[in-house]
Amino acid sequence: MLVPVTNSCISSLVPTAAPRKRMPLRNSSSVTEFILVGLSEQSELRLPLFLLFSGIYVFTVVGNLGLITLIGLNSSLHTPMYFFLFNLSFIDLCYSCVFTPKMLNGFVSENIISYVACMAQLFFFCFFVNSECYVLVSMAYDRYVAICNPLLYTVAMSPRVCSLLMFGSYVVGFAGARAHAGSMLRLSFCDSNTIDHYLCEVLPLLQLSCTSTHVNKLVFSAVVGAVITICSIGILTSYALILSNILHIPSAHGRSKAFSTCGSHIVAVALFFGSGAFTCLTTSFPGAMDQGKFASVFYTNVVPMLNPLIYSLRNKDVKLALGKTLNRVLF
């Protein structure tokens, strides 16, 4: 008789477990900040790389800001061609400022970026890069109209048309950036927070996610595929028609002038899309992130620095406007 009584006493002393509440499932990231590895982890290369990219950044800011100022101050440059060049310089200046200061900081200290700042950097970088692609298409169309339909140029490239082309470039760029950033925000980053890159870009971030990235890869392929398709058709069609028209120009001087008009834009397009395509191809393969980082330096750092030089070195209008501006300022 003692055993049942003892058992009942013991059981009354042990607290019974309260029913567990069911917690709602959340797709949240436990990572609040990321570490950007940068271009190289070798300490002996940090100072030379810091000096090199500081110089590139200064040239980029001075060159693009100078071209923007020059176009704004000279009424002789208030034409469709320079309107698009003004916006191209503005975009180059902005997207260089989005990541380069943080990149330079990584050469002198541990480069930590918050989750919110990383997502913001991703959005603005994608926005400006996508917008630049469509601005280059608008510039190709402008050259097509100028060479193939010069009599209709003022009508076909009226201020309203130019404004609509630029507005469309920014809207489509915004849509692409929103798609990239929106799909990235749905991911969770659980443990690893080290980004093997010098900026928050789509593919390096996907490698850190602890949730499925299938939707993100589809979004990336769709956005990049649309950019490549639309821009390739627009630029190649414009220049095919321009080439066909140039070959029918009887005088050698006329052909030379037409080629020189398009030459700077062709070089800029080749540099930007060529380096961008190579970066996408290299970073798509496992273990090729290092090659992709160094390839991306070309279209993220070098091309924005070169664009003002490409469009102004052999441009008589820009040189003349620069001379007039310097005379007004100095004398």
mmCIF file of C-alpha atoms in Angstrom:
data_model
loop_
_atom_site.group_PDB
_atom_site.id
_atom_site.type_symbol
_atom_site.label_atom_id
_atom_site.label_comp_id
_atom_site.label_asym_id
_atom_site.label_seq_id
_atom_site.Cartn_x
_atom_site.Cartn_y
_atom_site.Cartn_z
ATOM 1 C CA MET A 1 0.000 0.000 0.000
ATOM 2 C CA LEU A 2 2.955 2.365 0.525
ATOM 3 C CA VAL A 3 4.163 2.207 -3.103
ATOM 4 C CA PRO A 4 1.078 3.749 -4.769
ATOM 5 C CA VAL A 5 0.919 6.432 -2.099
ATOM 6 C CA THR A 6 4.627 7.240 -2.487
ATOM 7 C CA ASN A 7 4.361 7.362 -6.252
ATOM 8 C CA SER A 8 1.389 9.681 -6.125
ATOM 9 C CA CYS A 9 3.252 11.988 -3.717
ATOM 10 C CA ILE A 10 6.360 12.092 -5.896
ATOM 11 C CA SER A 11 4.320 12.750 -9.008
ATOM 12 C CA SER A 12 2.544 15.600 -7.294
ATOM 13 C CA LEU A 13 5.895 17.220 -6.423
ATOM 14 C CA VAL A 14 7.297 17.069 -9.996
ATOM 15 C CA PRO A 15 5.999 20.019 -12.089
ATOM 16 C CA THR A 16 4.179 19.026 -15.228
ATOM 17 C CA ALA A 17 5.373 20.585 -18.494
ATOM 18 C CA ALA A 18 3.147 23.385 -19.695
ATOM 19 C CA PRO A 19 1.712 22.964 -23.204
ATOM 20 C CA ARG A 20 4.155 24.484 -25.729
ATOM 21 C CA LYS A 21 2.925 27.392 -27.787
ATOM 22 C CA ARG A 22 3.353 27.065 -31.518
ATOM 23 C CA MET A 23 5.698 29.781 -32.744
ATOM 24 C CA PRO A 24 4.987 31.293 -36.133
ATOM 25 C CA LEU A 25 7.593 30.515 -38.789
ATOM 26 C CA ARG A 26 9.526 33.515 -40.032
ATOM 27 C CA ASN A 27 11.934 33.843 -42.941
ATOM 28 C CA SER A 28 14.308 36.241 -41.210
ATOM 29 C CA SER A 29 18.026 36.688 -41.510
ATOM 30 C CA SER A 30 20.169 36.285 -38.398
ATOM 31 C CA VAL A 31 22.999 38.164 -40.106
ATOM 32 C CA THR A 32 22.997 41.891 -39.298
ATOM 33 C CA GLU A 33 26.232 42.780 -41.085
ATOM 34 C CA PHE A 34 28.554 41.476 -43.779
ATOM 35 C CA ILE A 35 32.316 41.458 -44.217
ATOM 36 C CA LEU A 36 33.538 42.410 -47.694
ATOM 37 C CA VAL A 37 36.708 40.477 -48.546
ATOM 38 C CA GLY A 38 37.736 42.959 -51.252
ATOM 39 C CA LEU A 39 40.011 42.336 -54.204
ATOM 40 C CA SER A 40 42.828 40.667 -52.308
ATOM 41 C CA GLU A 41 43.460 39.362 -48.788
ATOM 42 C CA GLN A 42 47.235 39.813 -49.137
ATOM 43 C CA SER A 43 48.247 42.598 -46.758
ATOM 44 C CA GLU A 44 51.264 43.669 -48.842
ATOM 45 C CA LEU A 45 48.961 44.546 -51.769
ATOM 46 C CA ARG A 46 46.578 46.730 -49.797
ATOM 47 C CA LEU A 47 48.532 49.981 -49.935
ATOM 48 C CA PRO A 48 49.341 49.784 -53.681
ATOM 49 C CA LEU A 49 45.717 48.884 -54.454
ATOM 50 C CA PHE A 50 44.467 51.704 -52.226
ATOM 51 C CA LEU A 51 46.639 54.235 -54.077
ATOM 52 C CA LEU A 52 45.677 52.839 -57.496
ATOM 53 C CA PHE A 53 41.917 52.887 -56.909
ATOM 54 C CA SER A 54 42.065 56.233 -55.115
ATOM 55 C CA GLY A 55 43.615 57.680 -58.266
ATOM 56 C CA ILE A 56 40.984 56.020 -60.473
ATOM 57 C CA TYR A 57 38.204 57.358 -58.236
ATOM 58 C CA VAL A 58 39.573 60.926 -58.314
ATOM 59 C CA PHE A 59 39.878 60.837 -62.113
ATOM 60 C CA THR A 60 36.341 59.409 -62.385
ATOM 61 C CA VAL A 61 34.788 62.104 -60.187
ATOM 62 C CA VAL A 62 36.746 64.987 -61.726
ATOM 63 C CA GLY A 63 36.236 63.781 -65.321
ATOM 64 C CA ASN A 64 32.504 63.109 -65.100
ATOM 65 C CA LEU A 65 31.726 66.111 -62.902
ATOM 66 C CA GLY A 66 33.772 68.287 -65.238
ATOM 67 C CA LEU A 67 31.897 67.029 -68.298
ATOM 68 C CA ILE A 68 28.543 67.564 -66.569
ATOM 69 C CA THR A 69 29.548 71.135 -65.663
ATOM 70 C CA LEU A 70 30.902 71.829 -69.146
ATOM 71 C CA ILE A 71 27.697 70.677 -70.862
ATOM 72 C CA GLY A 72 25.544 72.612 -68.405
ATOM 73 C CA LEU A 73 27.453 75.890 -68.823
ATOM 74 C CA ASN A 74 27.740 75.921 -72.639
ATOM 75 C CA SER A 75 24.596 76.438 -74.704
ATOM 76 C CA SER A 76 26.434 75.158 -77.794
ATOM 77 C CA LEU A 77 26.391 71.690 -76.166
ATOM 78 C CA HIS A 78 22.659 71.737 -75.453
ATOM 79 C CA THR A 79 21.918 69.173 -78.165
ATOM 80 C CA PRO A 80 20.471 65.638 -77.989
ATOM 81 C CA MET A 81 23.902 64.017 -78.247
ATOM 82 C CA TYR A 82 25.266 65.956 -75.268
ATOM 83 C CA PHE A 83 22.016 65.596 -73.355
ATOM 84 C CA PHE A 84 22.562 61.826 -73.360
ATOM 85 C CA LEU A 85 26.271 62.281 -72.612
ATOM 86 C CA PHE A 86 25.309 64.490 -69.642
ATOM 87 C CA ASN A 87 23.156 61.686 -68.257
ATOM 88 C CA LEU A 88 25.814 59.048 -68.977
ATOM 89 C CA SER A 89 28.368 61.052 -66.970
ATOM 90 C CA PHE A 90 25.823 61.541 -64.174
ATOM 91 C CA ILE A 91 25.184 57.774 -63.996
ATOM 92 C CA ASP A 92 28.905 56.935 -64.082
ATOM 93 C CA LEU A 93 29.543 59.421 -61.286
ATOM 94 C CA CYS A 94 26.693 58.093 -59.152
ATOM 95 C CA TYR A 95 27.385 54.399 -59.391
ATOM 96 C CA SER A 96 31.104 54.954 -58.750
ATOM 97 C CA CYS A 97 30.135 56.780 -55.552
ATOM 98 C CA VAL A 98 27.829 53.922 -54.537
ATOM 99 C CA PHE A 99 30.633 51.439 -53.801
ATOM 100 C CA THR A 100 34.107 52.969 -54.299
ATOM 101 C CA PRO A 101 34.399 54.760 -50.893
ATOM 102 C CA LYS A 102 33.522 51.489 -49.150
ATOM 103 C CA MET A 103 35.923 49.618 -51.415
ATOM 104 C CA LEU A 104 38.766 52.010 -50.506
ATOM 105 C CA ASN A 105 37.951 51.640 -46.827
ATOM 106 C CA GLY A 106 38.481 47.886 -47.175
ATOM 107 C CA PHE A 107 42.122 48.414 -48.120
ATOM 108 C CA VAL A 108 42.948 50.141 -44.817
ATOM 109 C CA SER A 109 40.680 48.328 -42.326
ATOM 110 C CA GLU A 110 38.252 45.448 -41.994
ATOM 111 C CA ASN A 111 35.432 46.275 -44.381
ATOM 112 C CA ILE A 112 32.175 45.733 -42.502
ATOM 113 C CA ILE A 113 28.845 46.759 -44.021
ATOM 114 C CA SER A 114 25.441 46.482 -42.349
ATOM 115 C CA TYR A 115 22.680 44.320 -43.834
ATOM 116 C CA VAL A 116 20.557 47.390 -44.647
ATOM 117 C CA ALA A 117 23.484 49.257 -46.224
ATOM 118 C CA CYS A 118 24.392 46.167 -48.272
ATOM 119 C CA MET A 119 20.867 45.861 -49.672
ATOM 120 C CA ALA A 120 20.827 49.600 -50.429
ATOM 121 C CA GLN A 121 24.185 49.327 -52.211
ATOM 122 C CA LEU A 122 22.884 46.373 -54.235
ATOM 123 C CA PHE A 123 19.773 48.309 -55.283
ATOM 124 C CA PHE A 124 21.508 51.533 -56.332
ATOM 125 C CA PHE A 125 24.346 49.711 -58.089
ATOM 126 C CA CYS A 126 21.863 47.641 -60.138
ATOM 127 C CA PHE A 127 19.763 50.743 -60.817
ATOM 128 C CA PHE A 128 22.629 52.790 -62.250
ATOM 129 C CA VAL A 129 24.202 49.914 -64.210
ATOM 130 C CA ASN A 130 20.871 48.926 -65.795
ATOM 131 C CA SER A 131 20.080 52.564 -66.583
ATOM 132 C CA GLU A 132 23.461 53.016 -68.274
ATOM 133 C CA CYS A 133 22.736 50.083 -70.579
ATOM 134 C CA TYR A 134 19.581 51.744 -71.878
ATOM 135 C CA VAL A 135 21.229 55.178 -72.109
ATOM 136 C CA LEU A 136 23.825 53.631 -74.437
ATOM 137 C CA VAL A 137 20.954 52.293 -76.589
ATOM 138 C CA SER A 138 19.429 55.790 -76.725
ATOM 139 C CA MET A 139 22.792 57.201 -77.780
ATOM 140 C CA ALA A 140 23.057 54.620 -80.571
ATOM 141 C CA TYR A 141 19.570 55.599 -81.796
ATOM 142 C CA ASP A 142 20.593 59.272 -81.684
ATOM 143 C CA ARG A 143 23.613 58.550 -83.903
ATOM 144 C CA TYR A 144 21.410 56.552 -86.299
ATOM 145 C CA VAL A 145 18.998 59.460 -86.747
ATOM 146 C CA ALA A 146 21.844 61.986 -87.098
ATOM 147 C CA ILE A 147 23.571 60.018 -89.870
ATOM 148 C CA CYS A 148 20.725 58.268 -91.668
ATOM 149 C CA ASN A 149 17.981 60.916 -91.349
ATOM 150 C CA PRO A 150 19.739 64.264 -90.815
ATOM 151 C CA LEU A 151 16.871 66.313 -92.254
ATOM 152 C CA LEU A 152 14.456 64.863 -89.692
ATOM 153 C CA TYR A 153 16.919 65.031 -86.795
ATOM 154 C CA THR A 154 15.406 68.036 -85.011
ATOM 155 C CA VAL A 155 11.944 66.459 -85.184
ATOM 156 C CA ALA A 156 12.905 62.848 -84.408
ATOM 157 C CA MET A 157 15.172 63.914 -81.531
ATOM 158 C CA SER A 158 13.092 66.744 -80.109
ATOM 159 C CA PRO A 159 13.499 67.672 -76.419
ATOM 160 C CA ARG A 160 10.317 65.739 -75.631
ATOM 161 C CA VAL A 161 11.586 62.565 -77.341
ATOM 162 C CA CYS A 162 14.971 62.835 -75.614
ATOM 163 C CA SER A 163 13.306 63.315 -72.224
ATOM 164 C CA LEU A 164 11.048 60.306 -72.799
ATOM 165 C CA LEU A 165 14.023 58.142 -73.791
ATOM 166 C CA MET A 166 15.895 59.138 -70.641
ATOM 167 C CA PHE A 167 12.828 58.724 -68.455
ATOM 168 C CA GLY A 168 12.289 55.255 -69.915
ATOM 169 C CA SER A 169 15.938 54.354 -69.269
ATOM 170 C CA TYR A 170 15.636 55.281 -65.600
ATOM 171 C CA VAL A 171 12.255 53.556 -65.184
ATOM 172 C CA VAL A 172 13.474 50.279 -66.701
ATOM 173 C CA GLY A 173 16.674 50.558 -64.637
ATOM 174 C CA PHE A 174 14.576 51.046 -61.498
ATOM 175 C CA ALA A 175 12.400 48.031 -62.350
ATOM 176 C CA GLY A 176 15.449 45.798 -62.793
ATOM 177 C CA ALA A 177 17.044 46.996 -59.554
ATOM 178 C CA ARG A 178 13.778 46.508 -57.664
ATOM 179 C CA ALA A 179 13.519 42.944 -58.974
ATOM 180 C CA HIS A 180 17.082 42.116 -57.872
ATOM 181 C CA ALA A 181 16.819 43.760 -54.445
ATOM 182 C CA GLY A 182 13.270 42.518 -53.799
ATOM 183 C CA SER A 183 14.195 38.896 -54.499
ATOM 184 C CA MET A 184 17.327 39.244 -52.354
ATOM 185 C CA LEU A 185 15.319 40.500 -49.362
ATOM 186 C CA ARG A 186 13.345 37.240 -49.243
ATOM 187 C CA LEU A 187 16.506 35.227 -48.546
ATOM 188 C CA SER A 188 17.908 34.312 -45.143
ATOM 189 C CA PHE A 189 21.588 34.549 -44.255
ATOM 190 C CA CYS A 190 22.132 32.301 -41.263
ATOM 191 C CA ASP A 191 25.798 31.834 -40.426
ATOM 192 C CA SER A 192 28.241 32.914 -43.098
ATOM 193 C CA ASN A 193 28.508 36.674 -43.560
ATOM 194 C CA THR A 194 31.739 36.997 -45.564
ATOM 195 C CA ILE A 195 31.148 38.268 -49.112
ATOM 196 C CA ASP A 196 33.929 37.276 -51.483
ATOM 197 C CA HIS A 197 33.775 40.578 -53.354
ATOM 198 C CA TYR A 198 34.402 44.298 -52.911
ATOM 199 C CA LEU A 199 30.705 45.245 -53.170
ATOM 200 C CA CYS A 200 27.296 43.734 -52.515
ATOM 201 C CA GLU A 201 26.526 42.136 -55.866
ATOM 202 C CA VAL A 202 23.864 39.564 -56.701
ATOM 203 C CA LEU A 203 25.881 36.401 -57.358
ATOM 204 C CA PRO A 204 28.288 36.645 -54.370
ATOM 205 C CA LEU A 205 25.312 37.212 -52.048
ATOM 206 C CA LEU A 206 23.447 34.191 -53.422
ATOM 207 C CA GLN A 207 26.374 31.988 -52.416
ATOM 208 C CA LEU A 208 25.861 32.941 -48.745
ATOM 209 C CA SER A 209 22.135 32.233 -48.488
ATOM 210 C CA CYS A 210 20.965 29.318 -46.353
ATOM 211 C CA THR A 211 17.591 29.195 -48.141
ATOM 212 C CA SER A 212 16.661 28.264 -51.690
ATOM 213 C CA THR A 213 17.962 30.694 -54.305
ATOM 214 C CA HIS A 214 16.024 29.198 -57.217
ATOM 215 C CA VAL A 215 13.670 32.190 -57.554
ATOM 216 C CA ASN A 216 16.590 34.627 -57.345
ATOM 217 C CA LYS A 217 18.453 32.842 -60.120
ATOM 218 C CA LEU A 218 15.349 32.980 -62.303
ATOM 219 C CA VAL A 219 14.946 36.709 -61.612
ATOM 220 C CA PHE A 220 18.634 37.317 -62.326
ATOM 221 C CA SER A 221 18.465 35.391 -65.610
ATOM 222 C CA ALA A 222 15.254 37.187 -66.652
ATOM 223 C CA VAL A 223 16.542 40.703 -65.898
ATOM 224 C CA VAL A 224 20.001 40.160 -67.399
ATOM 225 C CA GLY A 225 18.488 38.357 -70.389
ATOM 226 C CA ALA A 226 16.086 41.245 -71.029
ATOM 227 C CA VAL A 227 18.895 43.814 -70.799
ATOM 228 C CA ILE A 228 21.133 41.851 -73.167
ATOM 229 C CA THR A 229 18.337 41.198 -75.673
ATOM 230 C CA ILE A 230 16.904 44.733 -75.797
ATOM 231 C CA CYS A 231 20.285 46.476 -75.803
ATOM 232 C CA SER A 232 21.815 44.109 -78.361
ATOM 233 C CA ILE A 233 18.891 44.522 -80.758
ATOM 234 C CA GLY A 234 18.819 48.314 -80.323
ATOM 235 C CA ILE A 235 22.555 48.900 -80.680
ATOM 236 C CA LEU A 236 23.275 46.332 -83.410
ATOM 237 C CA THR A 237 20.289 47.429 -85.500
ATOM 238 C CA SER A 238 21.264 51.103 -85.204
ATOM 239 C CA TYR A 239 24.856 50.483 -86.212
ATOM 240 C CA ALA A 240 23.967 48.068 -88.991
ATOM 241 C CA LEU A 241 21.802 50.784 -90.550
ATOM 242 C CA ILE A 242 24.523 53.376 -89.927
ATOM 243 C CA LEU A 243 27.159 51.176 -91.605
ATOM 244 C CA SER A 244 24.890 50.557 -94.564
ATOM 245 C CA ASN A 245 24.341 54.300 -94.932
ATOM 246 C CA ILE A 246 28.050 55.135 -94.571
ATOM 247 C CA LEU A 247 29.010 52.683 -97.332
ATOM 248 C CA HIS A 248 26.723 54.597 -99.714
ATOM 249 C CA ILE A 249 28.390 57.948 -98.991
ATOM 250 C CA PRO A 250 30.385 58.805 -102.159
ATOM 251 C CA SER A 251 33.128 60.983 -100.662
ATOM 252 C CA ALA A 252 35.932 59.586 -98.493
ATOM 253 C CA HIS A 253 35.763 62.703 -96.288
ATOM 254 C CA GLY A 254 32.058 62.116 -95.631
ATOM 255 C CA ARG A 255 32.655 58.492 -94.681
ATOM 256 C CA SER A 256 35.534 59.460 -92.389
ATOM 257 C CA LYS A 257 33.408 62.105 -90.667
ATOM 258 C CA ALA A 258 30.552 59.639 -90.145
ATOM 259 C CA PHE A 259 32.891 57.000 -88.693
ATOM 260 C CA SER A 260 34.494 59.524 -86.323
ATOM 261 C CA THR A 261 31.024 60.569 -85.128
ATOM 262 C CA CYS A 262 30.231 56.991 -84.080
ATOM 263 C CA GLY A 263 33.729 55.859 -83.111
ATOM 264 C CA SER A 264 33.721 57.089 -79.502
ATOM 265 C CA HIS A 265 30.317 55.549 -78.786
ATOM 266 C CA ILE A 266 31.309 52.197 -80.313
ATOM 267 C CA VAL A 267 34.415 52.086 -78.077
ATOM 268 C CA ALA A 268 32.352 52.936 -74.959
ATOM 269 C CA VAL A 269 29.731 50.281 -75.793
ATOM 270 C CA ALA A 270 32.365 47.619 -76.476
ATOM 271 C CA LEU A 271 34.203 48.315 -73.209
ATOM 272 C CA PHE A 272 31.075 48.398 -71.034
ATOM 273 C CA PHE A 273 29.150 45.432 -72.450
ATOM 274 C CA GLY A 274 32.263 43.367 -73.163
ATOM 275 C CA SER A 275 33.605 43.591 -69.610
ATOM 276 C CA GLY A 276 30.113 43.164 -68.123
ATOM 277 C CA ALA A 277 29.431 40.021 -70.172
ATOM 278 C CA PHE A 278 32.819 38.541 -69.254
ATOM 279 C CA THR A 279 32.122 39.202 -65.556
ATOM 280 C CA CYS A 280 28.725 37.467 -65.713
ATOM 281 C CA LEU A 281 30.220 34.466 -67.485
ATOM 282 C CA THR A 282 33.147 34.017 -65.110
ATOM 283 C CA THR A 283 31.147 34.445 -61.886
ATOM 284 C CA SER A 284 28.535 31.931 -63.084
ATOM 285 C CA PHE A 285 31.032 29.070 -62.769
ATOM 286 C CA PRO A 286 31.894 27.610 -59.342
ATOM 287 C CA GLY A 287 35.358 28.578 -58.113
ATOM 288 C CA ALA A 288 35.702 31.420 -60.625
ATOM 289 C CA MET A 289 34.773 34.256 -58.250
ATOM 290 C CA ASP A 290 38.335 35.636 -58.120
ATOM 291 C CA GLN A 291 38.467 35.994 -61.912
ATOM 292 C CA GLY A 292 35.007 37.565 -61.823
ATOM 293 C CA LYS A 293 36.095 40.129 -59.218
ATOM 294 C CA PHE A 294 39.034 41.318 -61.280
ATOM 295 C CA ALA A 295 36.934 41.357 -64.460
ATOM 296 C CA SER A 296 34.233 43.438 -62.761
ATOM 297 C CA VAL A 297 36.860 46.065 -61.850
ATOM 298 C CA PHE A 298 36.960 46.996 -65.509
ATOM 299 C CA TYR A 299 33.294 47.905 -65.941
ATOM 300 C CA THR A 300 32.786 49.226 -62.392
ATOM 301 C CA ASN A 301 35.954 51.319 -62.048
ATOM 302 C CA VAL A 302 37.829 51.683 -65.329
ATOM 303 C CA VAL A 303 34.969 52.342 -67.780
ATOM 304 C CA PRO A 304 33.454 55.252 -65.753
ATOM 305 C CA MET A 305 36.924 56.814 -65.667
ATOM 306 C CA LEU A 306 37.497 56.357 -69.412
ATOM 307 C CA ASN A 307 34.104 57.579 -70.673
ATOM 308 C CA PRO A 308 34.850 61.323 -70.289
ATOM 309 C CA LEU A 309 38.166 60.814 -72.097
ATOM 310 C CA ILE A 310 36.615 58.719 -74.877
ATOM 311 C CA TYR A 311 33.929 61.302 -75.606
ATOM 312 C CA SER A 312 36.093 64.420 -75.315
ATOM 313 C CA LEU A 313 39.620 63.699 -76.603
ATOM 314 C CA ARG A 314 38.695 63.784 -80.305
ATOM 315 C CA ASN A 315 35.601 65.937 -79.914
ATOM 316 C CA LYS A 316 36.076 69.447 -81.327
ATOM 317 C CA ASP A 317 32.843 70.756 -79.759
ATOM 318 C CA VAL A 318 33.932 69.725 -76.265
ATOM 319 C CA LYS A 319 37.436 71.164 -76.736
ATOM 320 C CA LEU A 320 36.008 74.465 -78.001
ATOM 321 C CA ALA A 321 33.528 74.653 -75.110
ATOM 322 C CA LEU A 322 36.322 73.872 -72.639
ATOM 323 C CA GLY A 323 38.450 76.676 -74.074
ATOM 324 C CA LYS A 324 35.590 79.189 -73.820
ATOM 325 C CA THR A 325 34.792 78.131 -70.247
ATOM 326 C CA LEU A 326 38.424 78.446 -69.143
ATOM 327 C CA ASN A 327 38.618 81.913 -70.734
ATOM 328 C CA ARG A 328 35.517 83.019 -68.829
ATOM 329 C CA VAL A 329 36.841 81.659 -65.545
ATOM 330 C CA LEU A 330 40.468 82.754 -65.799
ATOM 331 C CA PHE A 331 40.150 86.097 -67.589
#
